[in-house]
Amino acid sequence: MFKKNLSVSKQIALRIVFFGLALSAFVFSFLIPIQIKMDRKHAIEHAHMVSDAIASVYQTIERRDQAEAMSEIMLDFVGSSEVAFVRIMGAGNRVLYSSDPSQSTRKEAYEQGEKQVGTLLYVTKRISTHDARVKAIEVVMDLKAIQSESKLFLVKLAFSFWLVILILAAMIGWMTHGIVGVRLTRLISAMGTAEKGSFLVRAKVDNMDEVGILSVAFNKLLSALTRMQVREIEWEHDLQEAHEQLSIKARLEQANQSLKRRIQAQELLMDAAHQLGAILTKESLAGRLYSLLKERLGWADFGIYLLSPENQFVLEIGCGFLDTSAYKNLRFSFGEGITGTAGQEAKPILVNNILEDDRVLFRDRPEMPKGSLLSIPMLYQGRVIGVMSFFHEKAYAFDEQDVVMLDTLGALVSISLKNAQLYEETVQLATTDPLTGLMNRRAMERLIANEIIRSNRFDTPMTLLMIDVDHFKDYNDRMGHVMGDFVLKEIASCLQESVRKVDGVARFGGEEFCVILPQTGPDSGLEVAQKLRIAVRGLKVSGASGQPLKHLSVSIGVAWYPDQLESNLIAAADRALYQAKRAGRDRVVLRT
């Protein structure tokens, strides 16, 4: 929707503007009908006031002066832009007096009350006067003139509302830029400097919010890399001395291997810092982490345990021997096993030989490596959110440097997991209807587009059901909005439980739902629609017997692709739904 290179502050400002425009359109769609009703009511009240005024004046006029006086009085009232003309009606439907001379003495049928013809509102009121000829006063109001003032008011109100939205968006965008944008720019600049090989740079930490925590984690990473770089230099120096003093090939080879491991560790952390930050799903994180460990270290047996709401560490990501059904949903309590102990103490725990440590659970299983185990607590904002456990087939495979390296890697994985969690929550909010938990309209339209692509690829049909709850407004007005919401959720659950897992159920808006049936033709689609209609009809909710049909019911419109064009599929199903409602509701209609 927005360009990818827009700053956060601009994106927020634009979203506020779009939301304000949508909100104003929604509000004014309600205000305009209300204003029209108020204008009509005002016109009727004005007409009655004019009628009463003319009747009162008429009582005071002598009969011999009536013709001239009534003409002057009615011309005075017609002087208002809201009054089109006034007529005094006599016996036999004859017009006795009129502000429009062409209508005098004409015969015009009239009846007590109000009648609208085009933009003219006829308000007729019977009166009794000393003149037996006078039967009624008819005041004709010009609704167009009345509504023009209301339209001008609504236009001014809309302009003021949009102006406030623009000012609010600008202020929030400016504040976001000052609070987040500037600090992120500084952090990105520091990352760019570090990427070029300068690990002495540090990100500025203003306070400990999300950006501050990210900056602290980045600084810790740079500190670890700096220490490793210093140790690498020191080791190179020691290696050179050993080579010069001893000239022993075995020692030199050992030193080279150690240096290689250090370089691999440094490359691993650099690659992890660059790659893990852009990952937004747990599945992608598992694959990327497996590739990094396998490529840089030559092994990749590890598990990521996340802390559940029940305060247990549950295996969420398993690679190597942990990626089997035997370890699915493996969990540890605080203090249980090496994993639970690392989470409880919030510090790394190293087991050099699994067979010699009784704290290691499941060590008798044949698939578990019999070498080394290292469990690293994963911290976020100072709180344990999980544990990473690394396994190696060799005993004493991990040294102090490995602990530092994998501890740093655990910090990066913690940040990546939190980013993935935030992204998942954002996607959930953007694609889910908050009341029913179903897909919202945006997600539904995306699913329809994908299913049409699949339908074209495999030459299979797809059926779309548009569902509307019959007389829902009556139920809402009678039982209240709380019960109305409850009924919508019950119907949503009923629809979801009555279709296949591959089918999609969405809330289209208000009391309308949509069901997408992949690989389903019109005949099967009609069967499913009838099944859903009967299922909803069987729901037992309070107040359902008070409905016009004496039970809950839905009307369903059915359309299918490729019978309908992609762009016309939703509209076709909606037209079929309209036919079902016009035919009496509680029925299914196929769009032909």
XYZ file of C-alpha atoms in Angstrom:
592
model
C 0.000 0.000 0.000
C 2.853 2.325 0.910
C 6.260 2.600 -0.712
C 8.879 0.497 1.035
C 11.343 3.381 1.280
C 8.991 5.624 3.276
C 10.114 6.418 6.815
C 8.179 5.128 9.839
C 6.893 8.609 10.678
C 5.570 9.144 7.139
C 3.936 5.720 7.091
C 2.199 6.427 10.404
C 1.061 9.863 9.192
C -0.314 8.391 5.950
C -2.132 5.628 7.828
C -3.724 8.222 10.113
C -4.811 10.262 7.071
C -6.312 7.194 5.354
C -8.009 6.130 8.585
C -9.393 9.638 9.067
C -10.757 9.701 5.517
C -12.351 6.290 5.965
C -13.780 7.305 9.344
C -15.189 10.541 7.946
C -16.803 8.668 5.052
C -18.307 6.209 7.529
C -19.592 8.950 9.847
C -21.048 11.101 7.074
C -22.773 8.086 5.531
C -24.808 8.047 8.758
C -25.114 11.839 9.167
C -26.549 12.548 5.707
C -29.699 10.340 6.076
C -30.211 11.730 9.581
C -29.915 15.299 8.298
C -32.428 14.580 5.507
C -34.936 13.310 8.097
C -34.320 16.385 10.264
C -34.823 18.687 7.246
C -38.150 17.000 6.497
C -39.214 17.297 10.133
C -38.178 20.969 10.134
C -40.178 21.571 6.956
C -43.291 19.970 8.465
C -42.980 21.996 11.679
C -42.427 25.207 9.685
C -45.445 24.420 7.518
C -47.634 23.884 10.590
C -46.432 27.195 12.056
C -47.307 28.969 8.805
C -50.715 27.262 8.751
C -51.431 28.269 12.350
C -50.273 31.832 11.715
C -52.450 32.215 8.610
C -55.429 30.674 10.418
C -54.981 33.079 13.352
C -54.731 36.104 11.085
C -57.681 34.910 9.018
C -59.948 35.035 12.092
C -59.285 38.747 12.497
C -60.097 39.782 8.907
C -63.526 40.907 7.913
C -65.041 39.001 5.044
C -65.241 42.008 2.782
C -61.484 42.553 3.118
C -60.466 38.908 2.834
C -59.330 38.730 -0.748
C -56.901 41.638 -0.601
C -55.678 40.898 2.961
C -55.094 37.180 2.364
C -53.076 37.904 -0.761
C -50.782 40.216 1.221
C -50.450 37.723 4.119
C -49.614 34.774 1.903
C -47.100 36.809 -0.092
C -45.397 37.690 3.217
C -45.054 33.998 4.110
C -43.968 32.969 0.624
C -41.176 35.513 0.881
C -39.165 32.815 2.714
C -37.040 30.611 0.415
C -38.302 27.539 2.270
C -42.020 28.122 1.387
C -42.881 27.454 -2.274
C -46.524 28.636 -2.101
C -49.606 28.657 0.175
C -53.207 27.819 -0.716
C -56.488 28.140 1.191
C -58.853 25.376 0.160
C -62.613 25.581 0.175
C -65.505 23.255 -0.341
C -65.466 21.085 -3.417
C -61.646 21.075 -3.505
C -61.663 24.636 -4.842
C -58.670 26.915 -4.226
C -60.066 30.080 -2.568
C -56.789 31.961 -2.181
C -53.237 31.160 -3.329
C -49.884 32.914 -3.248
C -49.655 31.728 -6.867
C -52.379 33.667 -8.757
C -52.541 31.030 -11.484
C -53.955 28.525 -9.005
C -56.843 30.664 -7.726
C -60.318 29.215 -8.255
C -58.802 25.930 -9.511
C -59.942 22.623 -8.173
C -57.187 20.652 -6.404
C -57.669 17.416 -4.477
C -56.201 17.537 -0.985
C -56.041 15.380 2.124
C -55.060 15.950 5.735
C -51.351 15.326 6.491
C -48.083 15.431 4.530
C -47.302 14.366 0.983
C -44.014 14.722 -0.917
C -43.928 15.230 -4.676
C -40.408 15.537 -5.975
C -38.654 18.204 -3.916
C -41.978 19.752 -2.780
C -43.575 18.762 0.532
C -47.351 19.379 0.740
C -48.571 19.917 4.322
C -52.387 20.217 4.605
C -54.221 21.161 7.796
C -57.995 21.467 8.231
C -59.226 24.612 10.043
C -62.500 26.086 11.288
C -63.184 29.815 10.828
C -66.151 32.175 10.776
C -66.098 31.752 6.999
C -67.821 28.465 6.213
C -66.239 28.363 2.798
C -62.723 27.784 4.209
C -61.922 24.129 4.831
C -58.127 23.789 4.970
C -54.768 25.522 4.554
C -52.147 23.877 2.368
C -48.506 24.982 2.760
C -46.024 23.702 0.161
C -42.385 23.592 1.375
C -39.351 23.562 -0.941
C -37.162 20.748 0.418
C -34.412 21.547 -2.067
C -33.940 25.020 -0.581
C -33.973 23.632 2.968
C -31.487 20.871 2.181
C -29.068 23.211 0.398
C -28.274 24.889 3.738
C -27.784 21.482 5.394
C -25.444 20.358 2.630
C -23.368 23.498 3.062
C -23.126 22.816 6.801
C -22.040 19.198 6.221
C -19.414 20.287 3.691
C -17.965 22.766 6.195
C -18.042 20.096 8.913
C -16.257 17.573 6.659
C -13.610 20.126 5.696
C -12.988 20.933 9.374
C -12.750 17.229 10.264
C -10.274 16.525 7.454
C -8.213 19.558 8.441
C -7.993 18.273 12.032
C -6.953 14.810 10.737
C -4.207 16.330 8.566
C -2.899 18.433 11.457
C -3.024 15.419 13.811
C -1.221 13.210 11.261
C 1.469 15.847 10.764
C 1.979 16.243 14.528
C 2.151 12.478 15.174
C 4.484 11.999 12.195
C 6.741 14.775 13.471
C 6.743 13.326 17.011
C 7.433 9.793 15.712
C 10.328 11.091 13.660
C 11.752 12.809 16.739
C 11.245 9.848 19.086
C 12.015 6.875 16.802
C 13.222 7.966 13.374
C 16.274 9.949 14.457
C 17.443 7.223 16.855
C 16.968 4.466 14.283
C 18.969 6.506 11.776
C 21.815 6.752 14.289
C 21.643 3.002 14.939
C 21.646 2.195 11.206
C 24.652 4.462 10.747
C 26.502 2.612 13.533
C 25.597 -0.731 11.930
C 26.940 0.479 8.591
C 30.219 1.469 10.210
C 30.483 -1.924 11.946
C 29.689 -3.705 8.694
C 32.791 -2.106 7.167
C 34.913 -3.758 9.877
C 35.138 -1.054 12.545
C 33.938 -2.825 15.711
C 34.899 0.047 18.045
C 31.843 2.075 17.077
C 28.953 2.085 19.587
C 25.282 2.954 19.208
C 24.036 5.781 21.428
C 21.513 4.641 24.079
C 19.065 7.395 25.068
C 16.702 5.290 27.174
C 15.701 1.656 27.599
C 12.746 1.413 25.257
C 12.639 -1.012 22.289
C 15.158 1.029 20.269
C 17.369 1.378 23.345
C 17.258 -2.375 24.018
C 18.157 -3.075 20.379
C 21.058 -0.607 20.650
C 22.298 -2.270 23.870
C 22.154 -5.723 22.230
C 24.051 -4.360 19.215
C 26.682 -2.815 21.494
C 27.053 -6.123 23.361
C 27.548 -7.895 20.058
C 30.219 -5.401 19.029
C 31.897 -5.766 22.416
C 32.002 -9.542 21.994
C 33.352 -9.171 18.461
C 35.961 -6.689 19.681
C 37.088 -9.070 22.412
C 37.242 -11.874 19.921
C 39.235 -9.701 17.542
C 41.671 -8.814 20.322
C 41.986 -12.460 21.298
C 42.494 -13.352 17.680
C 45.364 -10.896 17.453
C 46.821 -12.227 20.693
C 46.465 -15.776 19.496
C 48.166 -14.950 16.244
C 51.040 -13.515 18.247
C 51.210 -16.611 20.461
C 51.027 -18.822 17.422
C 53.906 -16.998 15.825
C 56.027 -17.364 18.975
C 55.189 -21.060 19.241
C 56.119 -21.541 15.613
C 59.384 -19.710 16.026
C 60.303 -21.362 19.357
C 59.104 -24.928 18.944
C 58.680 -25.390 15.171
C 56.454 -28.299 15.908
C 54.050 -29.068 13.113
C 51.476 -30.590 15.441
C 51.300 -27.468 17.606
C 51.095 -25.265 14.571
C 48.279 -27.340 13.128
C 46.408 -27.188 16.422
C 46.840 -23.421 16.566
C 45.634 -23.089 13.012
C 42.554 -25.133 13.796
C 41.811 -22.987 16.841
C 42.258 -19.827 14.821
C 39.991 -21.251 12.155
C 37.335 -21.866 14.771
C 37.646 -18.317 16.005
C 37.310 -16.976 12.508
C 34.338 -19.244 11.938
C 32.772 -17.981 15.161
C 33.317 -14.371 14.131
C 31.868 -15.014 10.688
C 28.948 -16.863 12.273
C 28.065 -13.932 14.530
C 28.488 -11.392 11.737
C 26.279 -13.434 9.412
C 23.743 -13.952 12.206
C 23.666 -10.226 12.967
C 23.019 -9.454 9.301
C 20.571 -12.244 8.491
C 18.526 -13.028 11.601
C 17.297 -9.467 12.072
C 15.322 -9.617 8.815
C 13.547 -12.911 9.643
C 9.862 -12.620 10.534
C 8.763 -16.251 11.092
C 9.924 -19.054 13.389
C 10.131 -21.477 10.463
C 12.465 -19.183 8.526
C 14.552 -18.660 11.664
C 15.027 -22.416 12.115
C 16.156 -22.903 8.527
C 18.506 -19.921 8.533
C 20.049 -20.843 11.897
C 20.527 -24.452 10.798
C 22.307 -23.298 7.616
C 24.573 -20.904 9.534
C 25.662 -23.502 12.106
C 26.138 -26.212 9.492
C 28.116 -23.933 7.183
C 30.266 -22.186 9.798
C 30.699 -24.838 12.508
C 29.997 -28.102 10.705
C 27.234 -29.277 13.078
C 23.643 -28.248 13.712
C 22.021 -30.281 16.493
C 20.136 -27.718 18.561
C 16.749 -26.953 20.044
C 14.981 -23.719 20.942
C 12.662 -23.953 23.940
C 10.290 -21.020 24.514
C 8.664 -20.211 27.837
C 4.936 -21.027 27.686
C 2.129 -19.321 29.655
C 2.244 -22.387 31.951
C 5.881 -21.485 32.830
C 7.322 -24.463 30.989
C 10.058 -24.477 28.384
C 8.445 -26.037 25.285
C 10.470 -27.205 22.267
C 9.364 -24.880 19.455
C 12.256 -25.348 17.010
C 14.260 -28.562 16.738
C 17.055 -29.333 14.278
C 19.071 -32.484 13.892
C 17.967 -35.366 16.121
C 15.418 -33.058 17.846
C 13.527 -32.678 14.555
C 11.682 -35.962 15.049
C 8.260 -36.994 16.332
C 9.839 -38.478 19.477
C 10.711 -34.993 20.719
C 7.623 -33.147 19.512
C 6.240 -30.833 22.219
C 9.132 -31.763 24.555
C 8.911 -29.546 27.644
C 10.812 -28.824 30.867
C 9.770 -27.032 34.041
C 12.016 -24.532 35.802
C 14.940 -26.432 37.335
C 14.148 -29.641 35.419
C 17.079 -31.059 33.492
C 19.857 -28.949 31.994
C 17.392 -26.887 29.959
C 15.141 -26.049 32.925
C 18.158 -25.301 35.135
C 19.659 -22.888 32.592
C 16.302 -21.107 32.406
C 15.980 -20.964 36.184
C 19.516 -19.682 36.836
C 19.548 -17.416 33.743
C 23.132 -18.389 32.899
C 24.815 -20.849 30.490
C 25.303 -24.444 31.652
C 27.966 -26.608 29.984
C 27.985 -30.408 30.155
C 31.267 -31.757 28.768
C 30.139 -35.393 28.825
C 26.444 -36.220 28.651
C 26.952 -39.808 29.846
C 28.585 -38.646 33.083
C 26.010 -36.015 34.135
C 22.835 -37.240 35.856
C 21.096 -33.896 35.243
C 20.763 -34.730 31.530
C 17.354 -36.279 30.883
C 16.650 -38.751 28.060
C 20.383 -39.504 27.746
C 19.618 -43.201 27.307
C 17.753 -42.602 24.063
C 19.775 -43.997 21.148
C 19.259 -40.977 18.885
C 20.628 -38.465 21.418
C 24.320 -37.506 20.927
C 26.542 -38.884 23.704
C 29.063 -36.029 23.622
C 28.627 -32.434 24.876
C 25.623 -30.259 25.772
C 25.512 -26.483 26.156
C 22.284 -24.724 27.277
C 22.090 -20.940 26.822
C 19.285 -18.864 28.453
C 17.570 -16.472 26.044
C 16.926 -13.075 27.627
C 14.774 -10.174 26.447
C 14.599 -6.973 28.489
C 16.275 -8.833 31.349
C 13.635 -11.576 31.414
C 14.124 -15.226 30.418
C 11.964 -16.034 27.385
C 13.509 -19.380 26.465
C 16.571 -21.625 26.321
C 18.787 -22.717 23.412
C 20.406 -26.143 23.821
C 23.322 -27.160 21.563
C 24.485 -30.786 21.229
C 27.791 -32.121 19.870
C 28.649 -35.746 19.219
C 32.110 -35.319 20.800
C 32.777 -34.934 24.516
C 34.511 -31.713 25.613
C 33.633 -30.159 22.255
C 32.766 -26.713 23.699
C 35.327 -24.382 25.259
C 34.998 -20.980 26.924
C 35.125 -19.194 23.593
C 32.254 -21.336 22.307
C 30.199 -20.404 25.363
C 30.754 -16.681 24.679
C 30.001 -17.108 20.978
C 26.822 -19.151 21.444
C 25.663 -16.888 24.281
C 25.952 -13.941 21.885
C 24.139 -15.958 19.231
C 21.368 -16.640 21.752
C 20.938 -12.893 22.300
C 20.543 -12.382 18.541
C 18.042 -15.236 18.309
C 16.050 -13.717 21.204
C 15.696 -10.441 19.323
C 14.794 -12.257 16.098
C 12.129 -14.331 17.879
C 10.613 -11.210 19.426
C 10.559 -9.539 16.006
C 8.837 -12.624 14.562
C 6.306 -12.589 17.415
C 5.545 -8.885 16.895
C 5.199 -9.448 13.150
C 2.880 -12.418 13.696
C 0.702 -10.353 16.056
C 0.619 -7.483 13.537
C -0.396 -9.813 10.703
C -3.050 -11.372 12.948
C -4.537 -7.953 13.735
C -4.449 -6.911 10.083
C -6.145 -10.058 8.744
C -8.572 -11.100 11.496
C -11.998 -9.785 12.429
C -11.732 -8.842 16.132
C -15.295 -9.882 17.038
C -15.584 -13.327 15.419
C -11.945 -14.345 14.949
C -12.628 -15.045 11.260
C -10.720 -13.596 8.344
C -11.569 -9.981 7.655
C -12.547 -8.678 4.247
C -8.982 -7.806 3.212
C -7.734 -11.333 3.976
C -10.793 -12.802 2.262
C -10.150 -10.889 -0.978
C -6.507 -12.017 -0.900
C -7.611 -15.652 -0.412
C -10.107 -15.407 -3.287
C -7.380 -14.058 -5.580
C -5.030 -16.915 -4.611
C -7.737 -19.551 -5.068
C -8.574 -18.172 -8.528
C -4.896 -18.470 -9.480
C -4.925 -22.077 -8.225
C -8.201 -22.716 -10.046
C -6.702 -21.489 -13.321
C -3.519 -23.513 -12.802
C -5.259 -26.834 -12.097
C -8.407 -26.182 -14.138
C -10.734 -26.678 -11.169
C -13.822 -24.663 -10.171
C -14.218 -22.520 -7.069
C -17.495 -21.544 -5.406
C -18.191 -18.427 -3.344
C -21.043 -18.132 -0.800
C -22.303 -14.727 0.370
C -24.280 -15.110 3.609
C -26.486 -12.514 5.331
C -28.235 -12.925 8.695
C -31.959 -12.380 8.146
C -33.654 -9.587 10.111
C -30.505 -9.021 12.163
C -31.327 -5.355 12.743
C -34.649 -6.374 14.276
C -32.817 -8.774 16.604
C -30.235 -6.124 17.487
C -32.892 -3.518 18.255
C -34.906 -6.005 20.290
C -32.176 -7.826 22.220
C -29.375 -5.252 22.324
C -25.934 -5.020 20.752
C -24.310 -7.376 23.284
C -26.633 -10.218 22.303
C -26.266 -9.177 18.672
C -22.497 -9.602 18.913
C -23.006 -12.965 20.655
C -25.225 -14.168 17.802
C -22.630 -13.107 15.211
C -19.931 -15.066 17.064
C -22.202 -18.120 17.350
C -22.973 -18.008 13.621
C -19.273 -17.549 12.825
C -18.385 -20.636 14.897
C -21.214 -22.597 13.282
C -20.001 -21.739 9.770
C -16.376 -22.531 10.648
C -17.274 -25.922 12.114
C -19.542 -26.862 9.190
C -16.975 -26.576 6.376
C -13.704 -28.296 5.471
C -10.330 -27.151 6.774
C -9.349 -26.091 3.238
C -12.399 -23.825 2.997
C -12.174 -20.209 4.056
C -14.727 -18.410 6.238
C -14.621 -14.606 6.551
C -16.702 -11.796 7.957
C -17.526 -9.607 4.993
C -18.931 -6.797 7.129
C -21.817 -6.165 9.523
C -23.972 -9.298 9.561
C -22.605 -10.583 6.235
C -20.231 -13.550 5.957
C -18.377 -15.130 3.063
C -17.329 -18.761 2.507
C -14.714 -19.705 -0.122
C -14.949 -23.313 -1.367
C -11.840 -24.353 -3.378
C -12.173 -27.164 -5.947
C -15.960 -27.015 -5.610
C -18.487 -26.711 -8.431
C -21.959 -25.139 -8.297
C -23.829 -28.351 -7.380
C -21.578 -29.127 -4.437
C -21.591 -25.446 -3.528
C -25.389 -25.484 -3.302
C -25.234 -28.572 -1.050
C -22.769 -26.841 1.265
C -24.906 -23.685 1.294
C -28.011 -25.665 2.267
C -25.998 -27.427 4.972
C -24.885 -24.073 6.404
C -28.406 -22.633 6.229
C -29.808 -25.602 8.160
C -26.960 -25.484 10.688
C -27.616 -21.812 11.474
C -31.327 -22.451 11.670
C -30.645 -25.033 14.369
C -28.744 -22.624 16.635
C -30.436 -22.104 20.005
C -29.922 -18.533 21.157
C -31.987 -16.289 23.371
C -34.608 -14.262 21.512
C -34.457 -16.279 18.274
C -38.132 -17.214 18.550
C -39.026 -13.533 18.421
C -37.634 -13.178 14.896
C -40.094 -12.717 12.003
C -39.341 -16.304 10.875
C -39.515 -17.576 14.508
C -35.867 -18.755 14.381
C -32.424 -17.623 13.331
C -31.958 -17.829 9.593
C -29.602 -16.786 6.833
C -29.978 -16.039 3.152
C -27.178 -17.325 0.917
C -26.108 -16.250 -2.560
C -23.943 -18.660 -4.574
C -21.608 -17.844 -7.470
C -18.784 -19.885 -8.934
C -15.659 -19.448 -10.968
C -15.002 -19.656 -13.899
C -18.729 -19.149 -14.571
C -18.224 -15.558 -13.347
C -15.282 -13.324 -14.157
C -12.755 -12.848 -11.362
C -13.666 -9.179 -11.035
C -17.396 -9.998 -10.931
C -17.376 -13.020 -8.595
C -18.163 -11.199 -5.333
C -20.758 -8.969 -7.011
C -22.437 -12.010 -8.592
C -22.698 -13.799 -5.250
C -24.038 -10.596 -3.689
C -26.719 -10.301 -6.381
C -27.729 -13.896 -5.743
C -27.943 -13.069 -2.035
C -30.226 -10.131 -2.854
C -32.463 -12.454 -4.870
C -32.643 -14.855 -1.911
C -33.709 -12.066 0.444
C -36.221 -10.693 -2.041
C -37.689 -14.181 -2.448
C -38.503 -14.389 1.261
C -35.186 -15.044 3.054
C -33.996 -18.301 4.695
C -33.066 -19.756 1.324
C -30.196 -20.364 -1.113
C -30.017 -18.869 -4.623
C -27.436 -19.722 -7.325
C -26.425 -16.836 -9.555
C -27.039 -17.836 -13.171
